[in-house]
Amino acid sequence: MHYLFAVPLVGGITLVILLKALPQFSRISFNLWNSAVAIITAGTLFRGIVNLSGRSTALDAPYWYVGIGFSVLAILSIFIKPFLTNQRTKVIEG
């Protein structure tokens, strides 16, 4: 709970680095990345609330799995989108 700010901070810094490195960052990649950061932040908040109440739980694990899944989808969509766009333009030109 003390480091709840770290998840959006690291997610935002990573997003800025990706935007600088890859200018063809699509809207779907942007939305998936922001959703991943939000899901992981919610999971961290849930874990902090449960820990403050003096209990332990494994119910925060799905937040991590879904958040990591969204971030993997975002990274995959960064590389798939230009490939599909180039493939589509070749068909139109040819």
PDB file of C-alpha atoms in Angstrom:
ATOM      1  CA  MET A   1       0.000   0.000   0.000  1.00  0.00           C
ATOM      2  CA  HIS A   2       2.948   2.296   0.625  1.00  0.00           C
ATOM      3  CA  TYR A   3       4.115   1.896  -2.958  1.00  0.00           C
ATOM      4  CA  LEU A   4       0.745   2.166  -4.691  1.00  0.00           C
ATOM      5  CA  PHE A   5       2.031   5.179  -6.621  1.00  0.00           C
ATOM      6  CA  ALA A   6       4.806   3.079  -8.182  1.00  0.00           C
ATOM      7  CA  VAL A   7       2.580   1.067 -10.530  1.00  0.00           C
ATOM      8  CA  PRO A   8       1.160   4.043 -12.479  1.00  0.00           C
ATOM      9  CA  LEU A   9       4.553   5.765 -12.342  1.00  0.00           C
ATOM     10  CA  VAL A  10       6.430   2.826 -13.858  1.00  0.00           C
ATOM     11  CA  GLY A  11       3.595   2.158 -16.312  1.00  0.00           C
ATOM     12  CA  GLY A  12       3.571   5.790 -17.410  1.00  0.00           C
ATOM     13  CA  ILE A  13       7.345   5.983 -17.797  1.00  0.00           C
ATOM     14  CA  THR A  14       7.324   2.785 -19.842  1.00  0.00           C
ATOM     15  CA  LEU A  15       4.537   4.196 -22.012  1.00  0.00           C
ATOM     16  CA  VAL A  16       6.483   7.405 -22.654  1.00  0.00           C
ATOM     17  CA  ILE A  17       9.574   5.401 -23.615  1.00  0.00           C
ATOM     18  CA  LEU A  18       7.490   3.254 -25.979  1.00  0.00           C
ATOM     19  CA  LEU A  19       5.889   6.339 -27.526  1.00  0.00           C
ATOM     20  CA  LYS A  20       9.320   7.903 -28.133  1.00  0.00           C
ATOM     21  CA  ALA A  21      10.774   4.701 -29.585  1.00  0.00           C
ATOM     22  CA  LEU A  22       7.767   3.659 -31.682  1.00  0.00           C
ATOM     23  CA  PRO A  23       5.896   6.579 -33.253  1.00  0.00           C
ATOM     24  CA  GLN A  24       3.343   4.254 -34.920  1.00  0.00           C
ATOM     25  CA  PHE A  25       1.808   3.428 -31.535  1.00  0.00           C
ATOM     26  CA  SER A  26      -1.843   2.623 -32.306  1.00  0.00           C
ATOM     27  CA  ARG A  27      -4.909   3.555 -30.293  1.00  0.00           C
ATOM     28  CA  ILE A  28      -5.657  -0.071 -29.378  1.00  0.00           C
ATOM     29  CA  SER A  29      -2.129  -0.488 -27.996  1.00  0.00           C
ATOM     30  CA  PHE A  30      -2.513   2.706 -25.991  1.00  0.00           C
ATOM     31  CA  ASN A  31      -5.872   1.601 -24.559  1.00  0.00           C
ATOM     32  CA  LEU A  32      -4.624  -1.904 -23.730  1.00  0.00           C
ATOM     33  CA  TRP A  33      -1.547  -0.517 -21.981  1.00  0.00           C
ATOM     34  CA  ASN A  34      -3.576   1.952 -19.915  1.00  0.00           C
ATOM     35  CA  SER A  35      -6.032  -0.811 -19.002  1.00  0.00           C
ATOM     36  CA  ALA A  36      -3.166  -3.044 -17.879  1.00  0.00           C
ATOM     37  CA  VAL A  37      -1.776  -0.306 -15.640  1.00  0.00           C
ATOM     38  CA  ALA A  38      -5.240   0.379 -14.193  1.00  0.00           C
ATOM     39  CA  ILE A  39      -5.911  -3.315 -13.505  1.00  0.00           C
ATOM     40  CA  ILE A  40      -2.566  -3.845 -11.784  1.00  0.00           C
ATOM     41  CA  THR A  41      -3.098  -0.662  -9.758  1.00  0.00           C
ATOM     42  CA  ALA A  42      -6.527  -1.900  -8.649  1.00  0.00           C
ATOM     43  CA  GLY A  43      -5.010  -5.249  -7.661  1.00  0.00           C
ATOM     44  CA  THR A  44      -2.311  -3.525  -5.649  1.00  0.00           C
ATOM     45  CA  LEU A  45      -4.918  -1.366  -3.913  1.00  0.00           C
ATOM     46  CA  PHE A  46      -7.037  -4.439  -3.136  1.00  0.00           C
ATOM     47  CA  ARG A  47      -4.024  -6.224  -1.682  1.00  0.00           C
ATOM     48  CA  GLY A  48      -3.178  -3.194   0.452  1.00  0.00           C
ATOM     49  CA  ILE A  49      -6.709  -2.968   1.815  1.00  0.00           C
ATOM     50  CA  VAL A  50      -6.746  -6.674   2.691  1.00  0.00           C
ATOM     51  CA  ASN A  51      -3.329  -6.425   4.355  1.00  0.00           C
ATOM     52  CA  LEU A  52      -4.440  -3.400   6.388  1.00  0.00           C
ATOM     53  CA  SER A  53      -7.377  -5.385   7.693  1.00  0.00           C
ATOM     54  CA  GLY A  54      -4.968  -7.987   9.061  1.00  0.00           C
ATOM     55  CA  ARG A  55      -5.863 -10.797   6.708  1.00  0.00           C
ATOM     56  CA  SER A  56      -4.228 -12.510   3.783  1.00  0.00           C
ATOM     57  CA  THR A  57      -5.881 -13.616   0.576  1.00  0.00           C
ATOM     58  CA  ALA A  58      -5.100 -15.003  -2.835  1.00  0.00           C
ATOM     59  CA  LEU A  59      -7.942 -13.088  -4.473  1.00  0.00           C
ATOM     60  CA  ASP A  60      -5.555 -10.474  -5.832  1.00  0.00           C
ATOM     61  CA  ALA A  61      -3.841 -12.978  -8.154  1.00  0.00           C
ATOM     62  CA  PRO A  62      -6.413 -12.577 -10.972  1.00  0.00           C
ATOM     63  CA  TYR A  63      -5.647  -8.855 -11.078  1.00  0.00           C
ATOM     64  CA  TRP A  64      -1.999  -9.632 -11.741  1.00  0.00           C
ATOM     65  CA  TYR A  65      -2.768 -12.285 -14.372  1.00  0.00           C
ATOM     66  CA  VAL A  66      -5.262 -10.123 -16.255  1.00  0.00           C
ATOM     67  CA  GLY A  67      -3.015  -7.055 -16.010  1.00  0.00           C
ATOM     68  CA  ILE A  68      -0.012  -8.943 -17.348  1.00  0.00           C
ATOM     69  CA  GLY A  69      -2.212 -10.408 -20.087  1.00  0.00           C
ATOM     70  CA  PHE A  70      -3.344  -6.949 -21.139  1.00  0.00           C
ATOM     71  CA  SER A  71       0.235  -5.669 -21.196  1.00  0.00           C
ATOM     72  CA  VAL A  72       1.330  -8.628 -23.339  1.00  0.00           C
ATOM     73  CA  LEU A  73      -1.567  -7.941 -25.712  1.00  0.00           C
ATOM     74  CA  ALA A  74      -0.557  -4.276 -25.857  1.00  0.00           C
ATOM     75  CA  ILE A  75       3.034  -5.160 -26.715  1.00  0.00           C
ATOM     76  CA  LEU A  76       1.898  -7.682 -29.327  1.00  0.00           C
ATOM     77  CA  SER A  77      -0.473  -5.161 -30.887  1.00  0.00           C
ATOM     78  CA  ILE A  78       2.409  -2.695 -31.247  1.00  0.00           C
ATOM     79  CA  PHE A  79       4.193  -5.092 -33.579  1.00  0.00           C
ATOM     80  CA  ILE A  80       1.153  -6.652 -35.307  1.00  0.00           C
ATOM     81  CA  LYS A  81      -0.540  -3.389 -36.325  1.00  0.00           C
ATOM     82  CA  PRO A  82       2.261  -2.100 -38.644  1.00  0.00           C
ATOM     83  CA  PHE A  83       2.607  -5.564 -40.178  1.00  0.00           C
ATOM     84  CA  LEU A  84      -1.102  -5.707 -41.031  1.00  0.00           C
ATOM     85  CA  THR A  85      -1.083  -2.143 -42.349  1.00  0.00           C
ATOM     86  CA  ASN A  86       1.909  -2.834 -44.623  1.00  0.00           C
ATOM     87  CA  GLN A  87       0.358  -6.063 -45.828  1.00  0.00           C
ATOM     88  CA  ARG A  88      -2.925  -4.314 -46.620  1.00  0.00           C
ATOM     89  CA  THR A  89      -1.238  -1.491 -48.556  1.00  0.00           C
ATOM     90  CA  LYS A  90       0.749  -3.971 -50.633  1.00  0.00           C
ATOM     91  CA  VAL A  91      -2.474  -5.672 -51.706  1.00  0.00           C
ATOM     92  CA  ILE A  92      -4.056  -2.340 -52.671  1.00  0.00           C
ATOM     93  CA  GLU A  93      -0.983  -1.201 -54.606  1.00  0.00           C
ATOM     94  CA  GLY A  94      -0.449  -4.498 -56.396  1.00  0.00           C
TER      95      GLY A  94
END
